[in-house]
Coordinates of C-alpha atoms and ligand atoms in Angstrom, one line a residue:
M31 CA 0.0 0.1 -0.1
V32 CA 1.3 3.5 -0.8
T33 CA 1.0 6.0 2.0
K34 CA -0.3 9.6 1.3
R35 CA 3.0 11.1 2.2
E36 CA 4.8 8.7 -0.2
I37 CA 2.7 9.5 -2.9
K38 CA 2.9 13.3 -2.3
K39 CA 6.7 12.9 -2.3
H40 CA 6.6 10.9 -5.5
H41 CA 4.6 13.8 -7.1
R42 CA 7.2 16.5 -6.1
E43 CA 9.9 14.4 -7.2
G44 CA 8.0 13.3 -10.4
L45 CA 7.1 16.9 -11.1
Q46 CA 10.9 18.1 -11.0
Q47 CA 11.9 15.2 -13.1
S48 CA 9.3 15.3 -15.7
K49 CA 9.3 19.0 -16.3
G50 CA 11.1 18.6 -19.6
G51 CA 8.1 16.4 -20.5
A52 CA 8.1 12.7 -20.9
R53 CA 6.2 12.1 -24.2
R54 CA 4.1 9.3 -25.1
G55 CA 5.6 6.7 -27.3
E56 CA 9.3 7.7 -26.9
G57 CA 11.9 4.9 -27.0
A58 CA 11.2 1.3 -27.1
A59 CA 11.2 0.7 -23.5
T60 CA 9.0 -2.2 -22.3
T61 CA 8.2 -0.4 -19.1
C62 CA 4.8 1.2 -19.5
I63 CA 1.6 2.2 -17.8
S64 CA -1.7 1.9 -19.5
R65 CA -4.7 4.2 -19.3
S66 CA -6.5 2.1 -17.1
S67 CA -3.6 1.4 -14.6
R68 CA -3.3 5.1 -14.5
A69 CA -6.7 5.6 -13.6
Q70 CA -6.5 3.1 -10.8
L71 CA -3.3 4.9 -9.6
V72 CA -5.4 8.0 -9.6
G73 CA -8.1 6.4 -7.5
Q74 CA -5.6 4.9 -5.1
T75 CA -3.4 8.0 -4.7
Y76 CA -5.9 10.3 -3.2
L77 CA -8.0 8.3 -0.9
P78 CA -8.0 9.8 2.5
S79 CA -5.8 8.3 4.8
S80 CA -8.4 6.7 6.9
R81 CA -9.8 5.0 3.7
Q82 CA -6.6 3.9 2.1
C83 CA -6.9 0.7 0.3
S84 CA -5.1 -1.5 -2.0
D85 CA -6.3 -2.2 -5.7
T86 CA -7.9 -5.6 -4.5
E87 CA -9.8 -4.0 -1.8
L88 CA -11.0 -1.2 -4.0
A89 CA -12.1 -3.8 -6.6
L90 CA -13.8 -5.8 -3.8
E91 CA -15.7 -2.7 -2.8
L92 CA -16.9 -2.3 -6.2
S93 CA -17.7 -6.1 -6.7
E94 CA -19.6 -6.3 -3.5
Q95 CA -22.4 -4.3 -5.1
V96 CA -23.1 -7.4 -7.3
F97 CA -24.0 -9.6 -4.5
L98 CA -26.3 -9.5 -1.4
D99 CA -25.2 -7.9 1.8
D100 CA -24.9 -10.0 4.8
D101 CA -27.6 -8.3 6.3
D102 CA -30.1 -9.8 4.1
Y103 CA -29.3 -13.1 6.0
T104 CA -29.8 -11.6 9.4
R105 CA -33.3 -10.1 9.1
A106 CA -35.2 -13.5 9.2
P107 CA -37.1 -14.0 12.4
A108 CA -36.8 -16.5 15.3
S109 CA -37.8 -19.9 14.4
P110 CA -41.3 -21.2 16.1
T111 CA -39.5 -24.5 17.0
T112 CA -37.1 -22.6 19.3
V113 CA -39.3 -19.8 20.4
P114 CA -42.7 -21.4 21.5
N115 CA -46.0 -19.4 21.2
V116 CA -44.4 -17.0 18.4
R117 CA -46.7 -16.9 15.2
P118 CA -44.8 -18.1 12.3
Y119 CA -43.3 -15.1 10.5
R120 CA -43.6 -14.6 6.9
P121 CA -40.7 -12.3 5.9
P122 CA -41.5 -9.5 3.4
S123 CA -40.2 -10.4 -0.1
T124 CA -37.2 -8.4 0.2
G125 CA -34.8 -11.3 1.4
P126 CA -32.1 -13.0 -0.7
C127 CA -34.6 -15.2 -2.4
A128 CA -36.8 -12.2 -3.5
R129 CA -33.9 -10.6 -5.0
S130 CA -33.1 -14.1 -6.9
A131 CA -36.5 -14.0 -8.1
R132 CA -35.9 -10.3 -9.3
I133 CA -32.8 -11.3 -11.0
A134 CA -34.5 -14.3 -12.4
T135 CA -37.4 -12.1 -13.6
T136 CA -34.8 -9.8 -15.4
I137 CA -33.3 -12.8 -17.2
M138 CA -36.8 -14.1 -18.2
L139 CA -37.6 -10.7 -19.7
A140 CA -34.3 -10.4 -21.6
N141 CA -34.2 -14.1 -22.6
P142 CA -37.6 -15.4 -24.0
A143 CA -36.1 -18.6 -24.6
V144 CA -35.8 -19.5 -20.9
K145 CA -38.5 -17.7 -19.6
Q146 CA -40.3 -20.9 -18.6
Q147 CA -37.5 -22.1 -16.4
C148 CA -36.7 -18.7 -15.0
L149 CA -40.2 -18.2 -14.1
C150 CA -40.3 -21.6 -12.2
F151 CA -37.2 -20.4 -10.5
G152 CA -38.3 -16.8 -9.7
V153 CA -41.6 -18.2 -8.0
E154 CA -39.7 -20.9 -6.2
S155 CA -37.4 -18.4 -4.8
K156 CA -39.9 -16.3 -3.3
T157 CA -41.9 -19.1 -1.8
A158 CA -38.7 -20.6 -0.5
G159 CA -37.7 -17.4 0.9
S160 CA -41.0 -16.9 2.7
N161 CA -40.6 -20.4 4.3
I162 CA -37.0 -19.9 6.0
L163 CA -37.2 -20.2 9.4
K164 CA -34.0 -19.8 11.6
S165 CA -33.4 -19.9 15.1
P166 CA -31.9 -16.7 16.8
R167 CA -28.9 -18.6 17.8
A168 CA -28.0 -20.0 14.4
R169 CA -28.6 -16.4 12.9
R170 CA -26.2 -14.9 15.3
V171 CA -23.3 -17.4 14.7
R172 CA -23.7 -16.9 10.8
T173 CA -23.9 -13.1 11.1
T174 CA -20.9 -12.8 13.1
S175 CA -18.8 -14.9 10.6
M176 CA -20.2 -13.4 7.6
S177 CA -20.3 -9.7 8.7
Q178 CA -16.5 -9.9 8.6
S179 CA -16.4 -11.7 5.3
N180 CA -17.3 -9.2 2.7
K181 CA -13.9 -8.0 2.1
R182 CA -12.5 -11.5 2.0
T183 CA -12.8 -12.6 -1.6
A184 CA -9.3 -11.7 -2.5
A185 CA -7.9 -13.3 0.4
E186 CA -9.7 -16.5 -0.5
S187 CA -7.7 -16.3 -3.9
I188 CA -4.4 -16.2 -2.0
L189 CA -2.4 -19.1 -0.8
H190 CA 0.8 -18.6 1.2
S191 CA 3.4 -21.3 0.7
D192 CA 6.9 -21.5 2.7
R193 CA 8.3 -19.5 0.0
R194 CA 5.9 -17.3 -1.6
T195 CA 2.4 -16.1 -2.0
I196 CA 0.4 -17.6 -4.8
Y197 CA -2.7 -15.9 -6.4
T198 CA -5.1 -18.6 -7.4
A199 CA -8.0 -16.9 -9.0
G200 CA -6.6 -17.9 -12.6
R201 CA -6.0 -15.7 -15.4
P202 CA -7.0 -12.1 -15.4
P203 CA -10.2 -11.2 -17.4
W204 CA -8.4 -9.3 -19.9
Y205 CA -6.0 -12.3 -20.6
N206 CA -7.2 -13.2 -24.1
C207 CA -6.9 -9.4 -25.1
T208 CA -3.3 -9.0 -24.4
G209 CA -2.3 -12.1 -26.6
G210 CA -1.9 -14.4 -23.6
Q211 CA -1.5 -18.2 -24.6
E212 CA -4.5 -20.2 -24.7
V213 CA -3.9 -23.9 -24.3
E214 CA -6.2 -26.4 -22.8
P215 CA -5.9 -26.3 -19.1
F216 CA -4.3 -29.3 -17.4
L217 CA -6.7 -30.6 -14.8
I218 CA -5.2 -32.4 -11.8
G219 CA -7.6 -34.0 -9.4
I220 CA -6.4 -34.7 -5.8
C221 CA -8.4 -37.2 -3.8
G222 CA -8.0 -38.3 -0.3
A223 CA -9.4 -38.5 3.3
S224 CA -10.3 -35.4 5.2
A225 CA -7.0 -33.8 6.6
S226 CA -4.8 -36.2 4.6
G227 CA -3.1 -33.1 3.2
K228 CA -4.9 -32.6 -0.1
T229 CA -4.6 -28.6 0.1
T230 CA -1.0 -28.9 1.2
V231 CA 0.0 -31.0 -1.6
A232 CA -2.0 -28.8 -4.1
A233 CA -0.2 -25.7 -2.6
K234 CA 3.3 -27.4 -3.1
I235 CA 2.5 -28.4 -6.7
I236 CA 1.6 -25.0 -7.6
E237 CA 4.7 -23.6 -5.9
S238 CA 7.1 -26.0 -7.5
L239 CA 5.3 -25.7 -11.2
N240 CA 6.2 -21.9 -11.1
I241 CA 4.0 -21.0 -14.2
P242 CA 1.5 -18.3 -14.4
W243 CA -2.3 -18.9 -13.8
V244 CA -2.5 -21.9 -11.8
T245 CA -5.7 -22.1 -9.8
I246 CA -7.3 -24.3 -7.1
V247 CA -11.0 -25.5 -7.0
S248 CA -12.1 -27.2 -3.8
M249 CA -14.9 -29.8 -3.8
D250 CA -16.1 -28.2 -0.4
S251 CA -17.7 -25.3 -2.5
F252 CA -19.9 -27.6 -4.1
Y253 CA -21.8 -28.8 -1.0
K254 CA -25.5 -29.2 -2.2
V255 CA -28.0 -27.1 -0.5
V256 CA -30.8 -29.2 0.7
G257 CA -32.9 -26.4 2.1
P258 CA -36.0 -24.7 1.0
C259 CA -34.1 -23.2 -2.1
A260 CA -33.0 -26.6 -3.3
R261 CA -35.5 -26.9 -6.1
S262 CA -34.7 -23.2 -7.3
A263 CA -31.0 -24.3 -7.1
R264 CA -31.8 -27.4 -9.3
I265 CA -33.7 -25.5 -12.0
A266 CA -31.2 -22.8 -12.0
T267 CA -28.3 -25.3 -12.6
T268 CA -30.4 -26.5 -15.5
I269 CA -30.6 -23.1 -16.9
L270 CA -27.1 -22.6 -16.4
L271 CA -25.8 -25.6 -18.0
A272 CA -28.3 -25.4 -21.0
N273 CA -28.1 -21.7 -21.9
P274 CA -24.6 -20.3 -21.8
A275 CA -26.1 -16.8 -22.7
V276 CA -27.6 -16.6 -19.4
K277 CA -25.4 -18.7 -17.4
Q278 CA -23.7 -15.7 -15.5
Q279 CA -26.9 -14.2 -14.1
C280 CA -28.4 -17.5 -13.4
L281 CA -25.2 -18.5 -11.4
H282 CA -25.9 -15.3 -9.4
C283 CA -29.4 -16.4 -8.5
C284 CA -28.1 -19.8 -7.9
V285 CA -25.7 -18.5 -5.2
S286 CA -28.3 -16.5 -3.5
A287 CA -30.8 -19.2 -3.6
W288 CA -28.5 -22.0 -2.4
R289 CA -28.1 -20.7 1.1
V290 CA -28.4 -23.0 4.1
L291 CA -29.3 -26.3 5.2
N292 CA -33.0 -26.4 6.5
E293 CA -33.7 -25.6 10.1
K294 CA -33.6 -29.3 11.1
Q295 CA -30.4 -30.4 9.1
H296 CA -28.7 -27.0 10.4
Q297 CA -29.4 -28.0 14.0
A298 CA -28.1 -31.5 13.2
A299 CA -25.0 -29.8 11.6
M300 CA -24.6 -27.8 14.7
R301 CA -24.7 -31.1 16.9
N302 CA -22.0 -32.6 14.5
E303 CA -24.7 -35.0 13.3
Y304 CA -25.1 -34.1 9.7
N305 CA -23.3 -36.3 7.1
F306 CA -21.1 -34.1 5.1
D307 CA -19.1 -36.9 4.0
H308 CA -21.7 -38.8 1.9
P309 CA -21.6 -38.5 -1.9
D310 CA -25.2 -37.1 -2.0
A311 CA -24.2 -34.0 0.2
F312 CA -22.4 -32.8 -2.9
D313 CA -23.8 -31.3 -6.1
M314 CA -21.9 -33.3 -8.7
E315 CA -24.0 -31.6 -11.4
L316 CA -22.8 -28.1 -10.8
L317 CA -19.3 -29.4 -10.0
S318 CA -18.6 -31.1 -13.4
G319 CA -20.4 -28.2 -15.2
V320 CA -17.9 -25.8 -13.5
L321 CA -14.9 -27.9 -14.2
Q322 CA -16.2 -28.3 -17.8
R323 CA -16.2 -24.7 -18.2
L324 CA -12.9 -24.0 -16.7
K325 CA -11.3 -26.6 -19.1
E326 CA -12.9 -24.9 -21.9
G327 CA -11.0 -21.6 -20.5
K328 CA -14.2 -19.9 -19.7
K329 CA -15.1 -17.6 -16.8
V330 CA -16.9 -19.3 -13.8
E331 CA -18.2 -18.3 -10.5
V332 CA -17.1 -20.7 -7.8
P333 CA -19.2 -20.7 -4.7
I334 CA -17.4 -20.1 -1.3
Y335 CA -18.2 -22.5 1.4
N336 CA -18.3 -21.4 5.1
Y337 CA -17.6 -24.3 7.4
V338 CA -18.4 -22.4 10.6
T339 CA -21.9 -21.8 9.5
H340 CA -22.1 -24.8 7.2
S341 CA -23.5 -22.5 4.4
R342 CA -22.6 -21.1 1.1
E343 CA -21.6 -17.4 1.4
N344 CA -23.2 -14.8 -0.7
R345 CA -20.1 -14.3 -2.7
T346 CA -18.4 -16.2 -5.3
K347 CA -14.8 -16.6 -6.3
T348 CA -14.6 -15.5 -10.1
M349 CA -12.3 -17.7 -12.1
Y350 CA -11.3 -16.8 -15.7
G351 CA -9.6 -20.0 -16.5
A352 CA -6.2 -21.1 -16.0
N353 CA -3.2 -22.9 -17.5
V354 CA -3.4 -25.6 -14.5
I355 CA -6.4 -26.3 -12.5
I356 CA -6.2 -28.3 -9.4
F357 CA -9.2 -29.8 -8.1
E358 CA -9.3 -31.4 -4.6
G359 CA -11.8 -33.0 -2.3
I360 CA -12.8 -36.0 -0.3
L361 CA -14.8 -37.4 -3.2
A362 CA -12.9 -35.8 -6.1
F363 CA -12.9 -39.2 -8.0
Y364 CA -16.4 -40.4 -7.1
N365 CA -18.5 -39.0 -9.9
S366 CA -17.8 -40.5 -13.2
D367 CA -18.2 -37.1 -15.2
V368 CA -15.9 -35.5 -13.0
L369 CA -13.4 -38.2 -13.2
N370 CA -13.3 -38.1 -17.0
L371 CA -12.4 -34.6 -17.1
L372 CA -9.3 -35.1 -14.9
D373 CA -5.9 -35.3 -16.8
M374 CA -4.0 -36.6 -13.9
K375 CA -5.3 -38.3 -10.7
V376 CA -3.5 -38.0 -7.3
F377 CA -4.5 -39.7 -4.2
V378 CA -3.0 -38.8 -1.0
D379 CA -2.6 -41.5 1.6
T380 CA -1.9 -40.4 5.0
D381 CA -2.0 -42.6 8.3
A382 CA -5.5 -42.5 9.9
D383 CA -4.2 -41.4 13.3
I384 CA -2.3 -38.4 11.8
R385 CA -5.3 -37.5 9.9
L386 CA -7.4 -37.5 13.1
A387 CA -4.9 -35.3 14.9
R388 CA -4.7 -32.8 12.1
R389 CA -8.5 -32.6 11.9
L390 CA -9.0 -32.3 15.5
R391 CA -6.6 -29.5 15.5
R392 CA -7.8 -27.7 12.4
D393 CA -11.5 -28.0 13.2
I394 CA -11.2 -26.9 16.8
V395 CA -8.9 -23.9 15.7
Q396 CA -10.2 -23.0 12.5
R397 CA -13.8 -24.2 12.1
G398 CA -15.3 -23.4 15.5
R399 CA -15.7 -27.0 16.8
D400 CA -15.1 -28.5 20.2
L401 CA -13.3 -31.7 21.0
E402 CA -16.2 -34.0 21.7
G403 CA -18.1 -32.6 18.5
V404 CA -14.9 -33.4 16.2
L405 CA -14.7 -36.9 17.7
K406 CA -18.4 -37.5 17.4
Q407 CA -18.7 -36.6 13.8
Y408 CA -15.5 -38.4 13.1
M409 CA -16.6 -41.7 14.4
T410 CA -20.2 -41.4 12.9
H411 CA -19.7 -40.0 9.4
V412 CA -15.9 -39.1 8.7
K413 CA -14.4 -42.7 9.3
P414 CA -17.4 -44.7 7.7
A415 CA -17.3 -42.5 4.6
Y416 CA -13.6 -43.0 4.2
Q417 CA -14.0 -46.9 4.3
S418 CA -17.1 -46.9 2.1
Y419 CA -16.5 -44.0 -0.6
I420 CA -13.1 -42.7 -0.5
A421 CA -10.8 -45.4 -0.1
P422 CA -12.5 -47.4 -2.9
C423 CA -11.5 -44.5 -5.1
M424 CA -7.9 -45.2 -4.7
P425 CA -7.7 -47.5 -7.8
H426 CA -8.4 -44.7 -10.1
A427 CA -5.3 -42.7 -9.1
D428 CA -2.4 -42.5 -11.4
I429 CA -0.1 -41.7 -8.6
I430 CA -0.5 -42.1 -4.8
V431 CA 1.3 -39.7 -2.5
P432 CA 2.0 -41.3 1.0
R433 CA 2.3 -38.8 3.8
G434 CA 0.9 -35.7 1.9
G435 CA 2.8 -32.5 1.6
E436 CA 6.1 -33.6 3.0
N437 CA 6.5 -36.2 0.1
H438 CA 8.8 -33.9 -1.9
V439 CA 9.8 -36.6 -4.3
A440 CA 6.1 -37.4 -5.3
I441 CA 5.6 -33.8 -5.8
H442 CA 8.5 -33.4 -7.9
L443 CA 7.4 -36.3 -10.0
I444 CA 4.0 -34.8 -10.5
V445 CA 5.6 -31.3 -11.3
Q446 CA 7.7 -32.8 -14.0
H447 CA 4.8 -34.6 -15.6
V448 CA 2.6 -31.6 -15.7
H449 CA 5.3 -29.5 -17.3
K450 CA 6.0 -32.1 -20.0
Q451 CA 2.2 -32.2 -20.5
L452 CA 1.8 -28.6 -20.9
Q453 CA 4.7 -28.4 -23.5
L454 CA 3.0 -31.1 -25.4
R455 CA -0.1 -28.9 -25.5
G456 CA 1.9 -26.0 -26.9
F457 CA 2.3 -24.0 -23.7
K458 CA 5.1 -21.5 -24.3
V459 CA 7.7 -21.7 -21.5
R460 CA 8.9 -18.6 -19.7
E461 CA 11.7 -17.9 -22.1
K462 CA 9.4 -17.8 -25.0
L463 CA 6.9 -15.6 -23.1
A464 CA 9.7 -13.1 -22.4
V465 CA 10.1 -12.3 -26.2
A466 CA 6.2 -12.8 -27.1
H467 CA 5.7 -8.9 -27.4
V468 CA 8.6 -8.4 -30.0
G469 CA 7.0 -7.1 -33.2
Q470 CA 3.6 -6.6 -31.8
P471 CA 2.1 -3.1 -32.4
V472 CA 2.1 -0.7 -29.3
P473 CA -1.6 0.2 -28.5
D474 CA -2.6 3.7 -28.3
S475 CA -3.4 3.5 -24.7
L476 CA -0.1 2.7 -23.7
Y477 CA 2.4 5.6 -22.6
L478 CA 6.1 4.2 -22.7
L479 CA 8.6 5.3 -20.2
K480 CA 11.7 6.7 -22.0
D481 CA 14.5 3.8 -22.5
T482 CA 17.2 5.6 -20.6
P483 CA 20.5 4.1 -19.6
Q484 CA 19.1 4.0 -16.1
V485 CA 16.2 2.1 -17.1
Q486 CA 18.2 -0.2 -19.2
G487 CA 20.5 -0.7 -16.2
L488 CA 17.7 -1.6 -14.0
H489 CA 16.2 -4.1 -16.4
T490 CA 19.8 -5.8 -16.6
F491 CA 19.7 -6.4 -12.9
I492 CA 15.9 -7.5 -13.1
R493 CA 16.2 -9.9 -16.2
N494 CA 19.4 -11.5 -15.1
K495 CA 18.7 -15.0 -13.9
D496 CA 21.7 -15.0 -11.6
T497 CA 20.5 -11.8 -9.7
P498 CA 19.9 -12.7 -5.9
R499 CA 16.5 -12.3 -4.8
D500 CA 17.2 -9.2 -2.4
E501 CA 18.8 -7.4 -5.3
F502 CA 15.8 -8.4 -7.8
I503 CA 13.4 -6.8 -5.1
F504 CA 15.5 -3.8 -4.7
Y505 CA 15.9 -2.9 -8.4
S506 CA 12.3 -3.9 -9.3
K507 CA 11.2 -1.4 -6.7
R508 CA 13.4 1.3 -8.3
L509 CA 11.7 0.6 -11.6
M510 CA 8.3 0.6 -10.2
R511 CA 9.1 3.9 -8.7
L512 CA 10.2 5.4 -12.1
V513 CA 6.9 4.0 -13.5
I514 CA 4.7 5.7 -10.9
E515 CA 6.6 8.9 -11.2
F516 CA 6.0 8.9 -15.0
A517 CA 2.5 8.0 -14.5
L518 CA 2.0 10.9 -12.1
S519 CA 3.7 13.4 -14.6
L520 CA 1.0 12.7 -16.8
L521 CA -1.5 14.0 -14.4
P522 CA -3.1 17.4 -15.1
Y523 CA -1.4 20.3 -13.7
S524 CA -1.6 24.0 -13.7
E525 CA 0.8 26.9 -13.1
R526 CA 1.6 28.0 -9.7
T527 CA 4.0 30.8 -8.3
V528 CA 5.6 30.2 -4.9
A529 CA 7.7 32.3 -2.6
T530 CA 11.3 30.9 -1.9
P531 CA 12.9 31.2 1.6
Q532 CA 15.2 33.7 0.0
G533 CA 12.3 36.0 -1.2
F534 CA 12.3 35.1 -4.7
S535 CA 9.3 34.2 -6.5
Y536 CA 9.3 30.8 -8.2
K537 CA 7.0 29.9 -11.1
G538 CA 6.3 26.4 -11.0
I539 CA 3.3 24.0 -11.5
S540 CA 1.1 22.2 -9.2
H541 CA -1.2 19.3 -9.6
N542 CA -5.0 19.7 -9.8
T543 CA -6.0 16.3 -9.4
Y544 CA -7.5 16.0 -6.0
G545 CA -11.0 16.8 -6.9
S546 CA -10.8 14.7 -10.1
S547 CA -9.4 11.7 -8.7
T548 CA -12.1 11.7 -5.9
S549 CA -14.7 12.1 -8.5
H550 CA -13.1 9.4 -10.4
I551 CA -13.4 7.1 -7.4
K552 CA -17.0 8.1 -6.9
R553 CA -17.7 7.3 -10.5
L554 CA -16.2 3.9 -10.2
K555 CA -18.2 3.1 -7.0
K556 CA -21.4 4.0 -8.7
Ligands
ADP169 N1 2.9 -32.3 6.6 C1 2.2 -31.8 7.6 N2 2.7 -31.5 8.7 C2 1.9 -30.9 9.8 N3 0.7 -30.3 9.5 C3 0.1 -30.6 8.5 C4 0.8 -31.2 7.2 N4 -0.1 -31.2 6.2 C5 -1.1 -30.7 6.5 N5 -1.2 -30.3 7.7 C6 -2.1 -29.5 8.4 O1 -3.3 -30.4 8.5 C7 -4.6 -29.7 8.4 C8 -5.1 -30.4 7.1 O2 -4.2 -30.2 6.0 P1 -4.9 -29.8 4.6 O3 -3.8 -29.8 3.6 O4 -5.9 -28.7 4.6 O5 -5.6 -31.3 4.1 P2 -7.1 -31.6 3.4 O6 -7.0 -30.5 2.5 O7 -6.8 -33.0 3.1 O8 -8.2 -31.4 4.3 C9 -4.0 -28.5 8.2 O9 -4.3 -27.6 9.4 C10 -2.7 -28.4 7.8 O10 -2.0 -27.4 8.2
LIG170 O1 -19.9 -27.8 7.0 C1 -19.0 -28.6 6.9 C2 -18.7 -29.0 5.8 C3 -17.6 -29.9 5.7 N1 -17.2 -30.8 6.9 C4 -16.3 -31.6 6.8 O2 -15.0 -31.1 6.1 C5 -14.4 -32.3 5.4 C6 -14.0 -32.0 4.0 O3 -12.9 -30.9 4.0 P1 -11.4 -31.4 4.0 O4 -10.8 -30.0 4.0 O5 -11.1 -32.3 2.7 O6 -11.0 -31.9 5.5 C7 -15.5 -33.4 5.5 O7 -14.8 -34.6 5.9 C8 -16.6 -32.8 6.3 O8 -16.8 -33.8 7.3 C9 -17.8 -30.2 8.0 O9 -17.2 -30.7 9.1 N2 -18.8 -29.1 8.0

């Protein structure tokens, strides 16, 4: 994050340096800033200090408007089962399902071809919404968790490994417009018992692959919603899969419709009695649809699951395709449609006692459970499901990884195989990417930083494969600073005369962007 003071300093220095006027298109330097980045920079620069935020946070703020507010989940009244003598309450049609219905109606009006299905969906959503009855306690738990969650989408796309931070949302939306490579993504499936180390293995594979745009899809995102909106969800899934033209809107509908378990099931989940390990608990149809679209390099909205509340969040993780997709889950090999999509099948096999120990710690620390509850769920559902459904999937595996994430040899073999397969599919390796821009026209929206000896010198450090990490960071930051200063020098300014301490008057210039950047942010927010 750039502080206001740093930005002002950059301004001053940038102004002095750029008085000669850096001109658009000068030189052949590859260091550049696009108009859109410039706009973002403007937006970021002048946020008041109490409201400074990163690009991702800003983007999040904007994206939040697409989805429902957490408040929508908290307005439902107490359940008559837990509060006797209270007349069953019929909520006004302003809840999430009403909104789904509104969206569905919009889709219906815009797409006559699907009006019938959408009409069913809209009606069902409203009816279902009016029947949602939750205990005050359950509501409170969910609200607490979710009220902090709206800013988390970016965090959910970030994976921290031992050595680096990995962004897992896949390609950026503009990937195809900038001549990015499009090869069929390589889809790795990782199956194994709960807490066997699937996610850890996935993270290690991503880290060792060291190629751009690798993403993780977790099977937990696809827990079926068996509550009142289940039928809407099913209908919406049908629309989603059958009508590509409306898939995006419909998926948003689904997300708001597929909310929670019904009251009875939710109570069972709170008592650790609900079976989350049975194949029927997952929406395999939605799962295979999403994986299929990802394999086709298309954008998808992946639901986000909340283990504390046993529900889907009212936000999704947007994925724009990837070069490698890792799909992990306890029943990753269970469904034949899903199995057929996988290019490589990995089974993580870790001792049962280690798994139980890890699960105990994880569920208590991260998923809000207690010792008794975790053991109860383990004995009644987790262990039997492993024996009946998960272990029998092992023969489907191409490679079995004993011990999980600490098995470096197995991870190395997997990574080698993936590299080889990607090359066979025509994926250009890093050295080819480095020259991919040569001979390409420079778009009008691009301003090029002058290719001075200083810039060339910095590039020499940065591009040298033998440059130590610290030096790489140091010189990269210096180059970034030049880019930011150059960008700031492009902002509008007006002439200004100031008095020097010696009593002379100095005719200079001053940026006049405070107002315009603020209004820019406001425009973006609208
Ligand atoms: N090799 C390991 N050593 C110690 N703890 C581990 C190891 N691998 C995983 N864990 C921990 O065990 C828990 C479950 O691991 P995770 O990779 O999330 O498993 P899964 O995805 O199969 O449920 C996590 O809390 C993780 O930090
Ligand atoms: O609401 C929920 C949803 C899932 N679970 C348990 O999670 C594991 C699967 O996740 P892993 O990360 O693979 O361990 C599964 O065994 C479910 O029992 C849950 O407890 N509550």
